[in-house]
Coordinates of N, CA and C in Angstrom, one line a residue:
M1 N 124.1 106.9 142.1 CA 123.9 105.8 143.0 C 123.5 104.6 142.1
K2 N 124.2 103.5 142.4 CA 123.9 102.2 141.7 C 123.2 101.3 142.7
I3 N 122.1 100.8 142.3 CA 121.2 99.9 143.1 C 121.1 98.6 142.4
A4 N 121.3 97.5 143.2 CA 121.2 96.1 142.6 C 120.1 95.3 143.3
F5 N 119.5 94.4 142.5 CA 118.4 93.6 143.0 C 118.7 92.2 142.5
P6 N 118.4 91.1 143.3 CA 118.4 89.8 142.8 C 117.1 89.6 142.0
T7 N 117.1 89.0 140.8 CA 115.9 88.9 140.0 C 116.0 87.7 139.1
N8 N 114.8 87.2 138.7 CA 114.8 86.1 137.7 C 114.2 86.6 136.4
N9 N 113.5 87.8 136.5 CA 112.8 88.3 135.3 C 113.1 89.8 135.0
L10 N 113.9 90.4 135.8 CA 114.3 91.8 135.6 C 113.2 92.8 136.0
K11 N 112.1 92.2 136.6 CA 110.9 93.1 137.0 C 110.6 93.0 138.5
T12 N 110.9 91.8 139.0 CA 110.6 91.6 140.4 C 111.8 91.0 141.1
I13 N 111.8 91.2 142.5 CA 112.9 90.7 143.3 C 112.7 89.2 143.5
S14 N 113.8 88.4 143.3 CA 113.8 87.0 143.5 C 113.8 86.7 145.0
S15 N 113.1 85.6 145.3 CA 113.0 85.3 146.8 C 114.3 84.7 147.3
H16 N 115.2 84.2 146.4 CA 116.4 83.6 146.9 C 117.6 84.3 146.2
T17 N 118.3 85.1 147.0 CA 119.3 86.0 146.5 C 120.4 85.2 145.7
S18 N 121.0 84.2 146.4 CA 122.1 83.5 145.8 C 121.7 82.7 144.5
L19 N 120.5 82.3 144.4 CA 120.1 81.5 143.3 C 119.3 82.3 142.2
S20 N 119.2 83.6 142.3 CA 118.5 84.4 141.3 C 119.3 84.2 140.0
K21 N 118.6 84.3 138.9 CA 119.2 84.2 137.6 C 120.1 85.4 137.2
Y22 N 119.7 86.6 137.7 CA 120.4 87.8 137.4 C 120.5 88.8 138.6
F23 N 121.3 89.8 138.4 CA 121.3 90.9 139.3 C 121.0 92.1 138.4
A24 N 119.9 92.8 138.7 CA 119.6 94.0 137.9 C 120.3 95.1 138.6
V25 N 121.1 95.9 137.9 CA 121.8 97.0 138.4 C 121.3 98.3 137.7
I26 N 120.8 99.2 138.5 CA 120.2 100.4 138.0 C 120.9 101.6 138.6
E27 N 121.4 102.5 137.7 CA 122.1 103.7 138.2 C 121.1 104.9 138.1
I28 N 121.1 105.6 139.2 CA 120.3 106.8 139.3 C 121.2 108.0 139.6
K29 N 121.0 109.1 138.7 CA 121.7 110.3 139.0 C 120.7 111.5 138.8
D30 N 120.7 112.4 139.7 CA 119.9 113.5 139.7 C 118.4 113.2 139.5
G31 N 118.0 112.1 140.1 CA 116.6 111.7 140.1 C 116.2 111.0 138.8
E32 N 117.1 110.6 137.9 CA 116.9 110.0 136.6 C 117.6 108.7 136.5
I33 N 117.1 107.7 135.9 CA 117.8 106.5 135.6 C 118.7 106.7 134.4
T34 N 120.0 106.5 134.7 CA 121.0 106.8 133.7 C 121.6 105.5 133.0
D35 N 121.4 104.3 133.7 CA 121.9 103.1 133.2 C 121.2 101.9 133.8
R36 N 121.0 100.9 133.0 CA 120.4 99.6 133.5 C 121.3 98.5 132.9
V37 N 121.7 97.5 133.8 CA 122.5 96.4 133.4 C 122.0 95.2 134.1
A38 N 122.0 94.0 133.3 CA 121.6 92.8 133.9 C 122.9 91.9 134.0
I39 N 123.3 91.5 135.2 CA 124.5 90.7 135.4 C 124.0 89.3 135.6
K40 N 124.5 88.3 134.8 CA 124.1 86.9 134.9 C 124.8 86.4 136.2
N41 N 124.0 85.7 137.0 CA 124.5 85.1 138.2 C 125.0 83.7 137.9
P42 N 126.3 83.3 138.1 CA 126.8 82.0 137.8 C 126.4 80.9 138.9
I43 N 125.9 81.3 140.0 CA 125.6 80.4 141.1 C 124.6 79.3 140.7
P44 N 123.5 79.7 140.1 CA 122.5 78.6 139.7 C 123.1 77.5 138.9
E45 N 124.0 77.9 137.9 CA 124.6 76.9 137.1 C 125.6 76.0 137.9
L46 N 126.3 76.6 138.9 CA 127.2 75.9 139.8 C 126.4 74.9 140.6
A47 N 125.2 75.3 141.1 CA 124.3 74.5 141.9 C 123.9 73.3 141.1
K48 N 123.6 73.4 139.8 CA 123.2 72.3 139.0 C 124.4 71.3 138.8
Q49 N 125.6 71.8 138.7 CA 126.7 71.0 138.5 C 127.3 70.3 139.7
T50 N 126.9 70.8 140.9 CA 127.5 70.3 142.1 C 126.5 69.6 142.9
Q51 N 126.8 68.3 143.2 CA 125.9 67.5 144.1 C 126.6 67.4 145.5
T52 N 125.9 68.0 146.4 CA 126.4 67.9 147.8 C 125.2 67.5 148.7
E53 N 125.6 67.1 150.0 CA 124.6 66.7 150.9 C 123.7 67.9 151.3
E54 N 124.2 69.0 151.3 CA 123.5 70.3 151.5 C 123.4 71.1 150.2
P55 N 122.3 70.9 149.5 CA 122.2 71.6 148.2 C 122.4 73.1 148.4
N56 N 123.0 73.7 147.4 CA 123.3 75.2 147.4 C 124.2 75.7 148.5
R57 N 124.9 74.8 149.1 CA 125.9 75.2 150.1 C 127.3 75.0 149.5
G58 N 128.3 75.8 149.9 CA 129.6 75.6 149.5 C 129.9 76.0 148.0
L59 N 129.0 76.8 147.5 CA 129.2 77.2 146.1 C 130.0 78.4 145.9
G60 N 130.3 79.1 147.0 CA 131.1 80.3 146.9 C 130.3 81.6 146.6
A61 N 129.0 81.5 146.8 CA 128.2 82.6 146.6 C 128.6 83.9 147.4
G62 N 129.0 83.7 148.6 CA 129.4 84.8 149.5 C 130.6 85.5 149.0
R63 N 131.4 84.8 148.2 CA 132.6 85.3 147.7 C 132.4 85.9 146.2
I64 N 131.6 85.2 145.5 CA 131.4 85.5 144.0 C 130.5 86.7 143.9
I65 N 129.4 86.7 144.6 CA 128.3 87.8 144.4 C 128.9 89.2 144.7
P66 N 129.6 89.4 145.8 CA 130.1 90.7 146.1 C 131.0 91.2 145.0
Q67 N 131.8 90.3 144.4 CA 132.7 90.6 143.3 C 131.9 91.0 142.0
L68 N 130.8 90.3 141.8 CA 130.0 90.6 140.6 C 129.4 92.0 140.8
L69 N 129.1 92.4 142.0 CA 128.4 93.7 142.3 C 129.4 94.8 142.6
K70 N 130.6 94.7 142.3 CA 131.6 95.7 142.5 C 131.1 97.1 141.9
G71 N 131.2 98.1 142.7 CA 130.7 99.4 142.2 C 129.3 99.8 142.6
V72 N 128.6 98.8 143.1 CA 127.2 99.0 143.5 C 127.2 99.6 144.9
D73 N 126.3 100.5 145.1 CA 126.2 101.2 146.4 C 125.2 100.6 147.3
V74 N 124.0 100.1 146.8 CA 123.0 99.5 147.6 C 122.5 98.2 147.0
F75 N 122.3 97.2 147.8 CA 121.7 95.9 147.3 C 120.4 95.8 148.1
I76 N 119.3 95.6 147.3 CA 118.0 95.4 147.9 C 117.4 94.0 147.6
A77 N 117.0 93.3 148.7 CA 116.5 92.0 148.6 C 115.3 91.8 149.5
N78 N 114.5 90.8 149.2 CA 113.4 90.4 150.1 C 113.9 89.7 151.4
Q79 N 114.9 88.9 151.2 CA 115.5 88.3 152.4 C 116.9 87.9 152.0
I80 N 117.8 88.0 153.0 CA 119.2 87.7 152.7 C 119.8 87.2 154.0
G81 N 120.7 86.2 153.8 CA 121.3 85.6 154.9 C 122.4 86.5 155.6
D82 N 122.7 86.2 156.8 CA 123.6 87.0 157.6 C 125.0 87.0 156.9
G83 N 125.4 85.9 156.4 CA 126.8 85.7 155.8 C 126.9 86.6 154.5
M84 N 125.9 86.5 153.7 CA 125.9 87.3 152.4 C 125.8 88.8 152.8
K85 N 125.0 89.1 153.7 CA 124.8 90.5 154.1 C 126.2 91.0 154.6
S86 N 126.9 90.3 155.4 CA 128.2 90.7 156.0 C 129.2 90.8 154.8
N87 N 129.2 89.9 153.9 CA 130.1 90.0 152.8 C 129.9 91.2 151.9
L88 N 128.6 91.5 151.6 CA 128.3 92.7 150.8 C 128.7 93.9 151.6
N89 N 128.4 94.0 152.9 CA 128.8 95.2 153.7 C 130.3 95.3 153.6
A90 N 131.0 94.2 153.7 CA 132.5 94.3 153.7 C 133.0 94.8 152.4
A91 N 132.2 94.6 151.3 CA 132.6 95.1 150.0 C 132.1 96.6 149.8
G92 N 131.6 97.2 150.8 CA 131.1 98.6 150.7 C 129.7 98.7 150.2
I93 N 128.9 97.6 150.2 CA 127.6 97.7 149.6 C 126.6 97.7 150.8
K94 N 125.8 98.7 150.9 CA 124.7 98.7 151.9 C 123.6 97.8 151.5
V95 N 123.1 97.0 152.5 CA 122.0 96.0 152.2 C 120.7 96.5 152.8
I96 N 119.7 96.5 152.0 CA 118.3 96.8 152.5 C 117.4 95.7 152.2
E97 N 116.7 95.2 153.3 CA 115.7 94.2 153.1 C 114.3 94.9 153.0
T98 N 113.5 94.4 152.1 CA 112.2 94.9 151.9 C 111.2 93.8 151.6
Q99 N 109.9 94.1 151.8 CA 108.8 93.2 151.4 C 108.3 93.5 150.0
I100 N 108.7 94.6 149.5 CA 108.2 95.0 148.1 C 108.9 94.1 147.1
K101 N 108.2 93.6 146.2 CA 108.7 92.7 145.1 C 109.0 93.4 143.8
D102 N 108.2 94.5 143.5 CA 108.3 95.1 142.2 C 109.5 96.1 142.2
I103 N 110.5 95.8 141.3 CA 111.7 96.7 141.2 C 111.3 98.1 140.8
K104 N 110.4 98.3 139.9 CA 110.1 99.7 139.5 C 109.5 100.5 140.6
T105 N 108.7 99.9 141.5 CA 108.2 100.6 142.7 C 109.3 101.1 143.6
I106 N 110.3 100.2 143.8 CA 111.4 100.6 144.7 C 112.2 101.7 144.0
I107 N 112.5 101.6 142.7 CA 113.3 102.6 142.0 C 112.6 103.9 142.1
D108 N 111.2 103.9 141.8 CA 110.5 105.2 141.9 C 110.6 105.8 143.3
E109 N 110.6 105.0 144.3 CA 110.8 105.6 145.7 C 112.2 106.2 145.8
F110 N 113.2 105.6 145.3 CA 114.6 106.1 145.4 C 114.7 107.4 144.6
M111 N 114.0 107.5 143.5 CA 114.1 108.7 142.7 C 113.4 109.9 143.3
E112 N 112.5 109.6 144.2 CA 111.7 110.7 144.9 C 112.6 111.3 146.1
V113 N 113.6 110.6 146.5 CA 114.4 111.0 147.7 C 115.3 112.1 147.2

């Protein structure tokens, strides 16, 4: 199972999914972590380059992020908009919202299941 998280520091979940610096992707097989990858999120750079009346809108995050996370089974975030959630679901990625910020804590819970 591959689990992805929006993050700025690879340790905690970022509060803003689309503007997180990275997506931490952790693969778990047979209760063990078998792979860890950090995928750089291009959206924050696009946000800096684009000046619009509504900052952070129209950057294509809903199209770009699901493509970046191809092959991921579960996406876990503290909060996520309906549009992004719908796009991730359409890409076959289950979305879970949680109040837990620490990625290690969440991974430990998944490995116990």
